[in-house]
Every structure is written in C-alpha cells, then in structure tokens.
Amino acid sequence: MSITIRDVAERTGVDRSTVSRALNGKGRMSQATRERIKRVACELGYRPNMLAKGLATQKTGNIGVAIDKRHLPIGSSFYGVILEAAEAAASQHGYHIIFSVLRDHSPPQWVLERRVDGLLLLGTDIGEELVLPLQREVPVVLVDNHLAGVDSVLGDNVGGARLAVEHLITHGHKRIAFVAETLVDLSFRERFEGYRQALTAQGIPFDECLVAEGGRRPDSDRIAMAKLLESQPWPTAIFGANDYMAIGAMTVVKAAGLRVPEDMAVIGFDDGDKAPIVEPPLTTVHVPRDRMGEVATQRLMARLADPGLPLAKIVLPTELAIRTSCGCRP
Amino acid sequence: MSITIRDVAERTGVDRSTVSRALNGKGRMSQATRERIKRVACELGYRPNMLAKGLATQKTGNIGVAIDKRHLPIGSSFYGVILEAAEAAASQHGYHIIFSVLRDHSPPQWVLERRVDGLLLLGTDIGEELVLPLQREVPVVLVDNHLAGVDSVLGDNVGGARLAVEHLITHGHKRIAFVAETLVDLSFRERFEGYRQALTAQGIPFDECLVAEGGRRPDSDRIAMAKLLESQPWPTAIFGANDYMAIGAMTVVKAAGLRVPEDMAVIGFDDGDKAPIVEPPLTTVHVPRDRMGEVATQRLMARLADPGLPLAKIVLPTELAIRTSCGCRP
DNA sequence: CTGTTAGCGCATTCAA
DNA sequence: TTGAATGCGCTAACAG
C-alpha cells in the first residue's frame, strides 16, 4: 500500500483533516503549518488517491469521449485529431480522458458506472435515443453534430460548402455534381444545403441528376462517382461531401481516362491528411478539427463549473484550402 | 444521488453484503435469493459505483494508454489504429481506457493518481528513465518498442525490411537507398538491420552513401530524398523506413521529373491508410497495428491476472503489401 | 447460507 | 486555527 494522507498526518503530528485542508487550500490556517504539511507530503512522495477523493467529492476528474463507430478507423479519420485536441485541453484543467468507440448504439459503460463527470459525443449519426438518457446522467457536448437541448460544437458546413461551390463556379463550371455517402447525417445535409445555396446565389438551376449517394458501404466513394458517369451529360466538376468521397471520385475519374482538373474539377470537404498527398493535391474545405476538440472540451468544463449555463450551439468557421484539383495552379 | 447497493438491500429485505455477493457471484447462496436480488437490482436500475468498488478492491478497472508525442497527430498515424484495437480488446474484458499523449517525458498523471491498473506505452522513443518508475507502480506493456525487463509487443521490423529489400532485388535493383527520419529509434534501427541483412544475403555490398536521414523535422521526408539526389550515381530504388518517408521520397522523385517506378522504385513500411491512395499506389510492409493493440492489451490483462507471468517479447509477423510503386503491375 | 463489522482514502461538517 | 466525527458506496473477513 502506498502513502496516504494518514501517513502525512502522523509524520506531521496533525490530524488527517488538517492535512486535507492544507493540501487543498481550503479553510484558513497558519501559513507555518500549511507549509510544513506540504513539505512533508512532498518529502514522503504523497499522491492523493483519486478514487477515494472522487468517492468523497462525487467528482471523478475524468471526462469521457465516445466516437461513433461509423467513422473509424480513427487512424484514418476526422476524429483522431479531435480526440487529441480534447485530451490536450482537458489535461490543462487537470482532467483525464476515458475514451471508447460506440460499436452499437448503447451508451458507454463508463457513464453508467459513474466514471466520468461529463462527456463528448463525436459523430453525426448520434440520435436523441442515445443522447437524452446520457444527458440525464452527466453533461454532454456534441461534436460535429447538433440536437435540440444539447450543447454542440460544429464546423460551418453550410458556409464551407458555399465557398467550395462558388469557387468552382468562379472557374466557370455550371454542371457541378454533389457526391455523398448519404444525405441522412446532419453534416452532409448541411453541406448539401450549402451546395444548393451557392447554386441559387449564382443563378444556376439545381439538377437532381447531379446528386449521387454511394450509400454506407466500403466502396461508397467509387459507387457514387460511377453512377454519375453512367448518364450523359457528365458534370464538369465534383463537390464531395468529404475528402473520402472526393478522392474516390478522382480515382474513378482518372480510371475513366479523364484528367483532373482539366476534364473534371474536384473539391472535397474536411482537409484531412490525405488531401495534400493525392494526385493532384485536393482542394478542400478546411475543418478546424483541433479547434473543435478544444472548444468542445472547454465548453464541457464550463458547464461542469456552472450547470446553469445557457445552451450553446458553437459553429466554427471553415475555409477553402486551395490546391490544384479545382483547376487552380498554385 | 442515484441508486446504491443499499437501496437494493432495503427493497429486498437483506443485508448490503448479501446484495454485493449476489451481484458479484461470490460465495454460495440460495439460487432463490440470488435471483430475487438480481431482479430487484435490475428493476431499480441499480448500477454499481465503480469509484467505491475500486476503493474497496484496490482495482480501478481502467488501463492507461500513453502515446509518445512524436508520432502525432494520431489522425495521421500509426497509433490511432492501435488505440482503437486496444480499446476493443479491453472493453471485452470489462476494462476501460484512459488515454493521453506524452508531451514531455514525464509520467502520465493518471498513473500517479492510481487511476489505472496497468498501462500500454506506445512509441519507439520511450526510454528506461520513464518506464522503470512507472513499472514500479503498475504493470507496463511496451508497444512498438522494447526494453529489458518489460513486456513488449512489436511488429517484425527486421523480417519485414528483408522482405521489402529482397523484393526490390528481385526486380533487379542493386543500388537501393534507405531513407529514415533517424536511426535512433528502435524500430528504425531494426528496419535498417533488415535492409542490411537483405543486401548481405544477396551479395550486394553495403554503401553508406545510400543511407539518408532526414532528421526530426516536419519536412524530414523531403530532406532525406533530396540529399540522395545531390550526388551521383543515383540509387535505382528507395526503401523508406516508414510510409511517410517513402511517400515524401516519391514526391521529390516525381518533382525531379523522374517516374515511379520506372526510374525509381519505392517501397515503404507500415501500410498506413495513405499507402493505397498515393500515385502510384505504394508497395509497403504491412504492420499489423490492430493485432498489436489487441495482443498488447491481452498481454497486459494476463499479467494483471497473474503478476508472476514470465516476461515476454512478442513479435508479430509482417508481410509485403504489393502495389505498384515497386515496379509490379498488379 | 446470511448478517455484522470494519475498513478502503479522502472531504467535510461541527465543536473546541 | 485545529481536531473529532461522519459519510461517500462497496467489499471482505468473521460470526452466527
């Protein structure tokens, strides 16, 4: 067994409660004894047992991060960066991260077991049936998603999509296709909305034939683009709902003997780590994933400190990362 | 406050300890009462408070995963996949993951605070000065690294490198360069060793001029390859110590107007998610990252169950993922 | 087979 | 300013 508050107390000749107060800076006491206790604690190498502390204070010092399975592997995704940023922000406040993947849509065990003070839910496909029960246990912040009655942090999907599509229009394109895995998830719906807004703003009629969904399968990216190439006339530009779709589209386009961007311009969304290294480098909407993780964590900690805080939907700005797949030659 | 074991006890008319035994399946007791207690607990929606349980049993039910800062962002790296696999394996055993990034080389706070029963240390640059103190607190398993006196799980770096270099030799190459960020880290040293072994085995003399280190900077990949192109005669093939170096080398090679693989064949190491999508698709040594995470976690849990277990260095087989950058045309 | 008792390590009343 | 007492929720040794 390791050194406890009791050892420090005996060694110092005071009561355990005094040690507790000294170390936590609570109550008023003579600077002398406080200093002495701290020194002794340090000498003894005393480390508070957070389980015991948590049991007494009803706070764990942990926050949970749950990532929707759909978006894994983390290694290739959006969410690894958010996780990292969240951890950095949390640790600055003395919090630790308990992390897990949502495999089915049942709530993470560690919430029910009261291992966390609050949690971040990452993923666009998380619905009320999961969030509401969780929120009754601890405060929740949604990342990359939004539901009524829950704090949330998102990138500006509508604005980013408008930027992308307007950029393509600037390059002279009129037949611009939209490819997505699905239009069910909030992020994709919003990006689609931005796509339509841009067309409308520039007086280009919306053409349903230029929208292709690949579905939720592994080769969704190829499927969607292939559909587009099945019927004439072809689009002259592709706007992908994320980098994955855009890169898949480029692959299909190139396989069909067309050149990117000469025969078919392409823009993606996310600005993940693959965007700069594909051929040609992908122009894409930059989503500030690190900021999202940081802001979401800060929001959660603010709510922990003050549960009465009004709800907030925090939208972080996106911008266009211009490379060459759109037709620009930087 | 939520439902405790006490509520279940009162509702059932038995003692709290009886409830505890019933729910944990300890001791012998009549099936009747056990069933009844379980049913009541379920009806009441009882959930054990793991803090209290941990305090009593001196076990947290958490395992820690610490990732060396060097290899971030997780989103682009090796370690995201390992983290995910570790979480999957741990959750199967009822364990949870506390995760953090090693920013400096000080031990993770959550070990000192006794929040974990054991931990996984991911990264090739973790030294004894960090591991030994931690190991005195809880069991440690090293992943992608090895130190005397510590359990460890690695991919077969030497074997994988031999495979890669022998494959290049099969394609007729004799001037094969080795590019790495550094030769300090264990993984890279081992891959270098495999490179040399392959040359020796095929009777090709080792040429120091064909080894280039890029150093630990952001553009390490370009730097290394650029060095190689500074002096004649050029190599005809490049073996990168990881995908990052290999892809960077390809970029530089193509920028110099050379073709891959016709003028310069390239093979990488890791088989990360970028390998298949670069142009041309990268032939690379597949490292079973998911298995590494899984096996390491299982190892840790085995040791938790039986601290007397002999030390193990577990080396997982690697294989060559053949695409086109090596000169093959699949 | 089941209840009693005593901690686990710490924070927090209330007195002194 | 400090000490004594109590409780956080659960487990475990020992009786009964």
XYZ file of C-alpha atoms (C1' of nucleotides) in Angstrom:
692
model
C 0.000 0.000 0.000
C 1.257 3.431 -0.768
C 1.474 6.663 1.131
C -1.832 8.100 2.258
C -2.961 11.285 3.856
C -2.753 9.411 7.137
C 0.983 8.917 6.851
C 1.451 12.593 6.233
C -0.711 13.390 9.246
C 1.205 11.127 11.614
C 4.534 12.310 10.330
C 3.498 15.911 10.838
C 1.714 15.394 14.127
C -1.580 16.883 12.989
C -4.943 15.417 12.113
C -5.770 13.950 8.725
C -8.399 16.586 8.152
C -5.829 19.288 8.654
C -3.635 17.717 6.052
C -6.548 17.569 3.671
C -7.281 21.238 4.149
C -3.656 22.214 3.848
C -3.189 20.358 0.595
C -6.422 21.547 -0.959
C -6.026 25.124 0.167
C -9.392 25.106 1.868
C -10.208 26.983 5.056
C -7.859 29.371 6.758
C -4.854 28.133 8.653
C -1.445 29.322 9.700
C 0.963 29.598 6.849
C 3.503 27.846 9.023
C 1.705 24.538 9.421
C 0.417 24.645 5.872
C 3.917 24.974 4.544
C 5.170 22.302 6.859
C 2.471 19.859 5.849
C 3.087 20.495 2.173
C 6.770 19.961 2.628
C 6.314 16.707 4.488
C 3.787 15.483 1.923
C 6.251 16.213 -0.795
C 9.118 14.545 1.027
C 7.069 11.442 1.589
C 6.078 11.450 -2.056
C 2.436 11.648 -1.166
C -0.001 11.314 -4.079
C -3.711 11.623 -3.465
C -5.737 8.571 -4.368
C -8.235 9.895 -6.819
C -10.661 7.047 -6.286
C -11.024 7.962 -2.662
C -11.123 11.628 -3.453
C -13.748 11.045 -6.079
C -15.843 8.970 -3.764
C -15.806 11.728 -1.208
C -16.384 14.628 -3.556
C -18.642 12.891 -6.067
C -16.399 14.029 -8.861
C -14.190 11.774 -10.919
C -11.892 14.195 -12.649
C -12.500 12.260 -15.873
C -14.350 13.212 -18.970
C -15.443 10.635 -21.489
C -15.037 10.771 -25.243
C -17.181 8.424 -27.286
C -16.673 8.121 -31.018
C -19.292 6.778 -33.335
C -18.123 3.550 -34.918
C -19.015 4.593 -38.406
C -16.100 6.906 -38.654
C -13.366 4.555 -37.716
C -10.610 3.645 -38.108
C -9.545 6.604 -36.044
C -6.211 6.370 -37.727
C -7.706 7.483 -40.985
C -10.268 9.828 -39.742
C -11.514 13.064 -38.712
C -11.841 12.146 -35.103
C -8.324 11.260 -34.082
C -7.344 14.898 -34.254
C -10.360 15.951 -32.233
C -9.568 13.348 -29.617
C -6.039 14.579 -29.332
C -7.085 18.189 -29.000
C -9.690 17.293 -26.417
C -7.104 15.456 -24.382
C -4.764 18.411 -24.500
C -7.450 20.815 -23.367
C -8.712 18.509 -20.654
C -5.294 17.853 -19.215
C -4.712 21.571 -18.882
C -7.626 21.629 -16.496
C -6.462 18.579 -14.616
C -8.990 16.280 -16.244
C -8.337 12.911 -17.820
C -9.919 11.282 -20.839
C -11.741 7.986 -20.857
C -12.232 7.001 -24.411
C -14.264 4.454 -26.270
C -15.801 3.562 -29.547
C -19.551 3.318 -29.912
C -19.956 -0.071 -31.524
C -23.663 -0.457 -31.200
C -25.794 2.433 -30.116
C -25.860 1.546 -26.472
C -24.433 4.055 -24.007
C -20.801 3.734 -22.946
C -20.404 1.622 -19.843
C -18.304 4.203 -18.111
C -21.154 6.643 -17.941
C -23.407 4.199 -16.153
C -20.585 3.266 -13.842
C -20.110 6.922 -12.948
C -16.532 7.038 -14.082
C -16.872 10.420 -15.769
C -18.110 13.883 -14.870
C -19.232 14.656 -18.389
C -18.727 13.548 -21.931
C -18.082 14.440 -25.532
C -20.012 12.609 -28.212
C -18.344 12.626 -31.612
C -20.245 11.703 -34.704
C -23.000 12.898 -36.956
C -25.127 9.827 -36.592
C -25.852 10.050 -32.885
C -29.527 10.465 -32.179
C -31.747 11.519 -29.330
C -32.384 7.976 -28.199
C -28.755 7.796 -27.167
C -28.105 11.346 -26.058
C -31.084 12.053 -23.841
C -30.543 9.155 -21.437
C -26.877 10.019 -21.203
C -27.620 13.640 -20.573
C -29.683 12.712 -17.577
C -26.560 11.253 -16.012
C -23.961 13.897 -16.824
C -23.476 16.942 -19.024
C -22.965 16.164 -22.709
C -21.371 18.115 -25.537
C -21.983 17.037 -29.105
C -19.156 17.419 -31.589
C -19.819 17.518 -35.323
C -23.488 17.132 -34.602
C -26.414 19.046 -33.167
C -29.587 18.197 -31.326
C -32.088 20.426 -29.572
C -31.396 20.776 -25.886
C -27.740 19.762 -26.054
C -24.562 21.809 -26.211
C -22.841 21.322 -29.534
C -19.761 22.286 -31.493
C -19.587 22.056 -35.270
C -17.689 23.329 -38.241
C -19.542 25.690 -40.547
C -20.759 23.134 -43.052
C -23.147 25.347 -44.947
C -20.682 28.176 -45.280
C -17.826 25.883 -46.243
C -19.876 24.196 -48.924
C -20.902 27.543 -50.365
C -17.272 28.579 -50.502
C -16.338 25.425 -52.378
C -19.138 25.513 -54.894
C -18.787 29.216 -55.526
C -15.119 28.617 -56.167
C -15.977 26.023 -58.794
C -18.435 28.428 -60.355
C -15.674 31.022 -60.483
C -13.702 28.531 -62.534
C -16.581 28.589 -64.994
C -18.336 25.393 -64.014
C -22.090 25.117 -64.312
C -22.667 21.390 -64.120
C -21.412 20.697 -60.637
C -22.204 17.348 -59.042
C -22.611 16.634 -55.338
C -21.447 13.217 -54.112
C -22.036 11.897 -50.601
C -22.300 8.651 -48.753
C -25.731 9.606 -47.595
C -27.858 12.648 -47.024
C -29.111 11.425 -43.687
C -26.375 12.697 -41.396
C -26.558 16.278 -40.297
C -23.138 17.303 -41.601
C -23.893 16.006 -45.053
C -27.302 17.594 -45.134
C -25.748 20.909 -44.218
C -23.075 20.593 -46.861
C -25.752 19.772 -49.379
C -27.633 22.839 -48.245
C -24.556 24.986 -48.842
C -24.184 23.450 -52.281
C -27.740 24.411 -53.169
C -27.380 27.887 -51.734
C -24.319 28.541 -53.850
C -26.087 27.406 -56.998
C -29.086 29.549 -56.232
C -26.966 32.568 -55.412
C -25.263 32.283 -58.789
C -28.478 31.619 -60.674
C -27.623 28.054 -61.633
C -30.630 25.746 -61.630
C -30.450 22.753 -59.342
C -30.342 19.452 -61.200
C -31.247 16.371 -59.234
C -29.336 14.143 -61.618
C -26.133 15.708 -60.364
C -26.602 14.391 -56.845
C -25.236 10.917 -56.164
C -25.273 8.914 -52.963
C -22.929 5.983 -52.587
C -24.568 4.538 -49.506
C -22.904 3.244 -46.387
C -20.638 0.680 -47.911
C -16.874 0.363 -48.072
C -16.727 1.344 -51.755
C -19.248 4.105 -51.376
C -16.861 6.605 -52.907
C -16.469 4.716 -56.157
C -20.122 3.780 -56.439
C -21.310 7.356 -56.269
C -18.955 8.617 -58.947
C -19.655 5.634 -61.150
C -23.352 6.440 -61.032
C -22.607 9.936 -62.232
C -20.670 8.658 -65.214
C -23.472 6.357 -66.274
C -25.624 9.041 -67.820
C -24.880 11.973 -70.064
C -24.218 14.797 -69.970
C -21.454 14.471 -67.447
C -20.767 17.093 -64.843
C -17.652 19.177 -65.302
C -16.926 19.422 -61.612
C -17.454 17.350 -58.490
C -18.060 18.577 -54.970
C -17.534 15.778 -52.465
C -19.302 15.815 -49.125
C -15.986 14.811 -47.604
C -12.434 14.094 -48.700
C -13.128 10.412 -48.838
C -15.838 10.847 -51.448
C -13.795 13.390 -53.381
C -10.715 11.218 -53.506
C -12.754 8.199 -54.553
C -14.317 10.286 -57.272
C -10.888 11.358 -58.517
C -9.809 7.764 -58.686
C -12.799 6.785 -60.780
C -12.456 9.813 -62.997
C -8.809 9.088 -63.677
C -9.551 5.419 -64.269
C -12.057 6.523 -66.894
C -9.244 8.266 -68.717
C -10.266 11.770 -67.756
C -7.882 14.333 -66.358
C -8.284 16.165 -63.072
C -8.825 19.101 -63.074
C -8.852 19.676 -66.857
C -11.735 17.352 -67.671
C -13.223 17.196 -64.229
C -12.506 19.544 -61.350
C -12.855 18.176 -57.829
C -13.245 19.746 -54.396
C -13.577 17.873 -51.118
C -14.517 18.667 -47.554
C -12.588 18.133 -44.297
C -8.985 18.789 -45.291
C -7.796 15.546 -43.771
C -4.236 14.391 -44.035
C -4.753 12.663 -47.349
C -5.846 15.771 -49.174
C -2.362 17.174 -49.784
C -0.800 13.930 -50.943
C -3.203 12.620 -53.525
C -2.575 13.323 -57.193
C -3.434 16.031 -57.942
C -3.445 17.582 -54.461
C -7.021 18.048 -53.385
C -8.625 21.423 -52.944
C -10.921 21.023 -49.980
C -12.780 22.848 -47.250
C -10.677 23.023 -44.138
C -12.500 21.964 -40.998
C -10.747 23.076 -37.809
C -10.850 19.717 -36.100
C -8.304 20.609 -33.474
C -10.241 23.704 -32.537
C -13.429 21.697 -32.419
C -11.926 19.307 -29.886
C -10.520 22.128 -27.849
C -13.644 24.255 -27.851
C -15.902 21.317 -27.075
C -13.784 20.378 -24.101
C -13.713 23.906 -22.818
C -17.435 24.115 -23.193
C -17.893 20.928 -21.216
C -15.689 22.179 -18.463
C -17.506 25.473 -18.332
C -20.759 23.608 -17.904
C -19.280 21.406 -15.236
C -18.300 24.522 -13.355
C -21.690 26.143 -13.912
C -24.556 23.794 -14.725
C -26.862 26.745 -15.155
C -25.102 27.894 -18.306
C -27.453 28.543 -21.228
C -27.302 26.055 -24.092
C -24.934 26.871 -26.894
C -24.502 25.782 -30.479
C -20.995 26.786 -31.382
C -20.191 26.951 -35.083
C -16.547 27.252 -36.021
C -15.589 28.901 -39.299
C -14.352 26.815 -42.218
C -12.250 27.992 -45.106
C -11.194 26.790 -48.511
C -7.794 25.129 -48.749
C -6.891 25.721 -52.353
C -4.616 23.198 -54.043
C -4.806 22.025 -57.631
C -7.715 19.631 -58.097
C -10.079 22.554 -58.576
C -8.188 23.956 -61.502
C -6.049 26.499 -59.683
C -2.303 26.297 -60.203
C -0.688 27.440 -57.010
C -27.942 10.795 -5.682
C -28.546 7.597 -7.540
C -29.451 4.080 -6.564
C -26.946 2.318 -4.378
C -26.483 -1.173 -3.136
C -28.216 -0.013 -0.001
C -31.459 0.700 -1.807
C -31.416 -2.741 -3.301
C -30.782 -4.236 0.117
C -33.652 -2.416 1.781
C -36.005 -3.159 -1.049
C -35.116 -6.840 -0.886
C -35.022 -7.063 2.871
C -31.483 -8.444 3.036
C -28.144 -7.010 4.073
C -25.973 -4.912 1.771
C -23.243 -7.510 1.862
C -25.642 -10.127 0.655
C -26.536 -7.968 -2.268
C -22.883 -7.494 -3.017
C -22.258 -11.228 -3.041
C -25.325 -11.934 -5.090
C -24.378 -9.435 -7.745
C -20.741 -10.447 -7.880
C -21.434 -14.160 -7.823
C -19.153 -14.664 -4.830
C -19.757 -17.231 -2.114
C -22.530 -19.752 -2.165
C -26.104 -18.775 -1.589
C -29.577 -19.989 -2.437
C -30.439 -19.556 -6.064
C -33.771 -18.159 -4.922
C -32.483 -15.093 -3.108
C -29.754 -14.529 -5.645
C -32.271 -14.412 -8.440
C -34.541 -12.202 -6.437
C -31.800 -9.740 -5.606
C -30.684 -9.586 -9.198
C -34.196 -8.970 -10.339
C -34.776 -6.186 -7.862
C -31.440 -4.604 -8.696
C -32.398 -4.650 -12.328
C -35.856 -3.243 -11.693
C -34.435 -0.438 -9.637
C -31.901 0.241 -12.351
C -29.033 -0.287 -9.968
C -25.555 0.476 -11.337
C -22.508 -0.123 -9.201
C -20.423 2.930 -8.472
C -17.018 1.961 -9.731
C -15.211 4.525 -7.648
C -16.492 2.935 -4.482
C -15.864 -0.525 -5.807
C -12.371 0.417 -6.810
C -11.635 1.932 -3.463
C -12.695 -1.249 -1.760
C -10.985 -3.698 -4.105
C -7.940 -1.629 -4.937
C -8.628 -2.129 -8.609
C -9.784 0.568 -10.961
C -10.956 -1.389 -13.976
C -9.059 1.095 -16.144
C -5.986 0.657 -18.209
C -3.989 3.585 -19.456
C -2.690 4.159 -22.954
C 0.033 6.744 -23.370
C 1.215 7.754 -26.815
C 4.541 9.376 -27.430
C 4.076 12.896 -28.738
C 6.461 12.464 -31.584
C 4.074 10.342 -33.542
C 1.109 12.625 -33.514
C -1.222 13.725 -34.913
C -2.947 10.487 -34.136
C -5.214 11.156 -37.044
C -2.374 10.614 -39.432
C -0.511 7.973 -37.648
C 0.257 4.518 -36.767
C -1.105 4.741 -33.295
C -4.753 5.562 -33.813
C -5.409 2.067 -35.038
C -3.557 0.544 -32.122
C -5.532 2.660 -29.704
C -8.773 1.560 -31.242
C -7.834 -2.104 -31.140
C -6.682 -1.802 -27.560
C -9.972 -0.260 -26.591
C -11.897 -3.045 -28.273
C -9.879 -5.727 -26.524
C -10.057 -4.004 -23.168
C -13.785 -3.482 -23.300
C -14.290 -7.151 -23.948
C -12.730 -7.779 -20.585
C -14.757 -5.074 -18.898
C -11.856 -2.625 -18.779
C -11.883 0.986 -19.825
C -9.213 3.072 -21.471
C -7.709 6.227 -20.078
C -5.733 7.837 -22.783
C -3.197 10.570 -23.037
C -0.411 11.985 -25.064
C 3.107 12.138 -23.683
C 4.021 15.741 -24.311
C 7.166 15.881 -22.310
C 8.724 12.770 -20.940
C 7.128 12.975 -17.545
C 4.866 10.141 -16.442
C 1.140 10.412 -17.072
C -0.685 11.933 -14.129
C -3.232 9.168 -14.017
C -0.646 6.626 -13.049
C 0.455 8.595 -10.023
C -3.140 9.211 -9.072
C -3.818 5.467 -9.194
C -6.491 5.713 -11.813
C -5.283 2.687 -13.771
C -4.415 -0.933 -13.063
C -1.814 -1.095 -15.788
C -0.727 0.671 -18.914
C 0.315 0.469 -22.520
C 3.150 2.678 -23.680
C 3.144 3.355 -27.404
C 6.187 4.726 -29.111
C 9.691 3.854 -30.091
C 11.290 6.692 -28.259
C 10.323 5.781 -24.736
C 13.322 5.111 -22.549
C 14.097 3.460 -19.270
C 14.018 6.710 -17.348
C 10.309 6.850 -17.995
C 9.375 3.190 -17.967
C 11.095 1.976 -14.845
C 9.427 4.385 -12.430
C 6.066 3.651 -13.986
C 6.620 -0.056 -13.780
C 7.089 0.222 -10.067
C 3.535 1.495 -9.815
C 1.668 -0.833 -12.165
C 2.363 -3.410 -14.881
C 3.519 -1.940 -18.187
C 3.424 -3.276 -21.730
C 5.503 -1.589 -24.404
C 4.081 -1.381 -27.895
C 6.325 -0.837 -30.896
C 9.279 -0.744 -28.590
C 11.358 -2.999 -26.400
C 13.334 -2.655 -23.196
C 14.898 -5.258 -20.976
C 12.668 -6.252 -18.106
C 9.428 -5.062 -19.678
C 6.734 -6.912 -21.602
C 6.640 -5.766 -25.180
C 4.790 -6.227 -28.439
C 6.296 -5.293 -31.784
C 5.941 -5.909 -35.473
C 8.699 -7.891 -37.130
C 10.765 -4.973 -38.345
C 13.834 -6.904 -39.363
C 11.880 -9.539 -41.252
C 9.644 -7.010 -42.937
C 12.571 -4.938 -44.104
C 14.265 -8.015 -45.526
C 11.121 -8.857 -47.423
C 10.946 -5.393 -48.904
C 14.569 -5.140 -49.916
C 14.703 -8.648 -51.303
C 11.660 -7.804 -53.356
C 13.471 -4.826 -54.834
C 16.456 -7.013 -55.560
C 14.154 -9.425 -57.345
C 13.173 -6.536 -59.578
C 16.836 -6.275 -60.488
C 17.821 -3.366 -58.299
C 21.309 -3.182 -56.887
C 21.573 0.425 -55.775
C 18.887 0.531 -53.119
C 18.767 3.505 -50.780
C 17.474 3.545 -47.210
C 15.757 6.714 -46.023
C 14.691 7.345 -42.453
C 13.970 10.213 -40.128
C 16.576 8.933 -37.748
C 18.392 5.771 -36.856
C 17.997 6.317 -33.144
C 14.603 4.745 -32.532
C 14.450 1.014 -32.128
C 12.003 0.391 -34.972
C 14.124 2.257 -37.449
C 17.284 0.574 -36.299
C 15.652 -2.784 -36.792
C 14.376 -1.887 -40.231
C 17.834 -0.740 -41.123
C 19.176 -4.029 -39.855
C 16.776 -5.923 -42.111
C 17.885 -3.790 -45.025
C 21.493 -4.695 -44.420
C 20.706 -8.346 -43.937
C 18.913 -8.494 -47.259
C 21.829 -6.885 -49.059
C 24.285 -9.241 -47.454
C 22.165 -12.258 -48.213
C 22.097 -11.315 -51.888
C 25.751 -10.443 -52.010
C 25.255 -6.753 -52.599
C 27.854 -4.599 -50.869
C 26.546 -2.030 -48.392
C 27.117 1.534 -49.481
C 26.931 4.183 -46.816
C 26.155 6.854 -49.368
C 22.809 5.212 -49.938
C 21.633 5.867 -46.398
C 19.958 9.203 -45.764
C 18.489 10.596 -42.573
C 16.072 13.484 -42.726
C 16.157 14.295 -39.050
C 13.245 15.076 -36.809
C 11.750 17.944 -38.677
C 8.449 18.445 -40.428
C 9.953 18.131 -43.900
C 12.179 15.255 -42.964
C 10.803 13.156 -45.799
C 11.806 15.633 -48.495
C 15.144 16.456 -46.967
C 16.306 12.868 -46.938
C 15.433 12.212 -50.550
C 16.866 15.497 -51.664
C 20.186 14.537 -50.088
C 20.209 11.368 -52.091
C 19.700 13.227 -55.347
C 22.573 15.582 -54.635
C 25.277 13.142 -55.551
C 25.716 10.683 -58.391
C 25.213 7.898 -59.094
C 21.625 7.874 -58.033
C 20.015 4.845 -56.495
C 17.500 2.993 -58.629
C 15.256 2.121 -55.734
C 14.270 3.572 -52.381
C 13.331 1.731 -49.226
C 11.642 4.062 -46.760
C 11.770 3.343 -43.038
C 8.076 4.179 -42.977
C 5.349 5.234 -45.383
C 5.857 8.849 -44.537
C 9.464 8.768 -45.731
C 8.585 6.692 -48.769
C 5.766 8.976 -49.847
C 7.923 12.037 -49.319
C 10.612 10.421 -51.420
C 8.138 9.734 -54.202
C 7.062 13.346 -54.189
C 10.618 14.564 -54.541
C 11.420 11.995 -57.192
C 8.404 12.961 -59.260
C 9.161 16.645 -58.809
C 12.607 15.938 -60.216
C 10.956 14.661 -63.364
C 11.618 11.001 -62.701
C 8.968 8.338 -62.966
C 7.981 5.912 -60.222
C 8.590 3.027 -60.508
C 10.292 3.119 -63.934
C 13.139 5.437 -62.980
C 12.962 4.914 -59.259
C 11.163 2.127 -57.458
C 9.886 2.822 -53.958
C 8.805 0.661 -51.040
C 7.597 1.900 -47.669
C 6.916 0.457 -44.254
C 3.724 0.477 -42.146
C 0.967 0.144 -44.729
C -0.887 3.099 -43.330
C -4.032 4.435 -44.905
C -2.191 6.698 -47.303
C -0.286 3.916 -48.989
C -3.096 2.798 -51.308
C -4.144 6.253 -52.427
C -0.892 7.896 -53.409
C 0.168 7.898 -57.031
C 1.382 5.304 -57.809
C -0.062 3.176 -55.010
C 2.700 2.393 -52.570
C 4.102 -1.062 -52.087
C 4.856 -1.291 -48.388
C 5.421 -3.630 -45.495
C 2.190 -4.294 -43.712
C 2.426 -3.880 -39.961
C -0.486 -5.489 -38.116
C -1.297 -2.493 -35.969
C -4.697 -3.743 -34.949
C -3.227 -7.029 -33.830
C -0.517 -5.190 -31.934
C -3.064 -3.254 -29.954
C -5.109 -6.340 -29.305
C -2.216 -8.556 -28.320
C -0.660 -5.918 -26.097
C -3.908 -5.430 -24.244
C -4.386 -9.137 -23.801
C -0.881 -9.420 -22.531
C -1.476 -6.669 -20.011
C -4.623 -8.322 -18.792
C -2.910 -11.650 -18.485
C -0.276 -10.036 -16.321
C -2.885 -8.289 -14.235
C -4.451 -11.658 -13.595
C -1.099 -13.295 -12.875
C 1.729 -10.946 -11.887
C 4.099 -13.880 -11.788
C 3.981 -14.348 -15.546
C 7.415 -14.559 -17.178
C 8.439 -11.583 -19.286
C 7.583 -11.781 -22.957
C 8.745 -10.046 -26.099
C 6.031 -10.711 -28.627
C 6.964 -10.159 -32.258
C 4.100 -10.135 -34.747
C 4.757 -11.137 -38.352
C 4.819 -8.505 -41.083
C 4.220 -9.066 -44.765
C 4.716 -7.227 -48.006
C 1.669 -5.420 -49.398
C 2.481 -5.328 -53.083
C 1.067 -2.461 -55.102
C 2.735 -0.683 -57.974
C 5.434 1.644 -56.693
C 7.902 -1.240 -56.607
C 7.554 -2.000 -60.280
C 4.958 -4.737 -60.052
C 1.821 -4.294 -62.107
C -0.981 -5.951 -60.213
C -26.498 -19.503 3.833
C -26.667 -14.651 5.709
C -25.946 -10.600 8.854
C -22.343 -7.871 11.457
C -18.383 -5.197 11.456
C -14.714 -2.960 9.747
C -12.245 -0.671 6.556
C -10.617 1.479 1.510
C -8.614 7.150 1.446
C -10.370 11.339 1.494
C -13.523 15.666 2.381
C -16.431 17.975 5.277
C -19.388 19.122 8.739
C -19.312 20.577 13.723
C -17.068 21.596 18.043
C -13.465 23.008 20.625
C -6.724 27.523 13.785
C -7.285 22.648 14.557
C -9.226 18.015 15.998
C -13.050 14.615 16.230
C -16.691 12.504 13.965
C -19.273 11.127 9.988
C -20.117 9.614 5.372
C -19.104 8.561 0.185
C -20.616 3.123 -1.873
C -18.793 -1.036 -1.823
C -16.143 -5.440 -0.399
C -14.470 -8.815 2.706
C -13.408 -11.243 6.951
C -15.679 -13.184 10.551
C -19.504 -14.685 13.099
C -23.918 -16.640 13.633
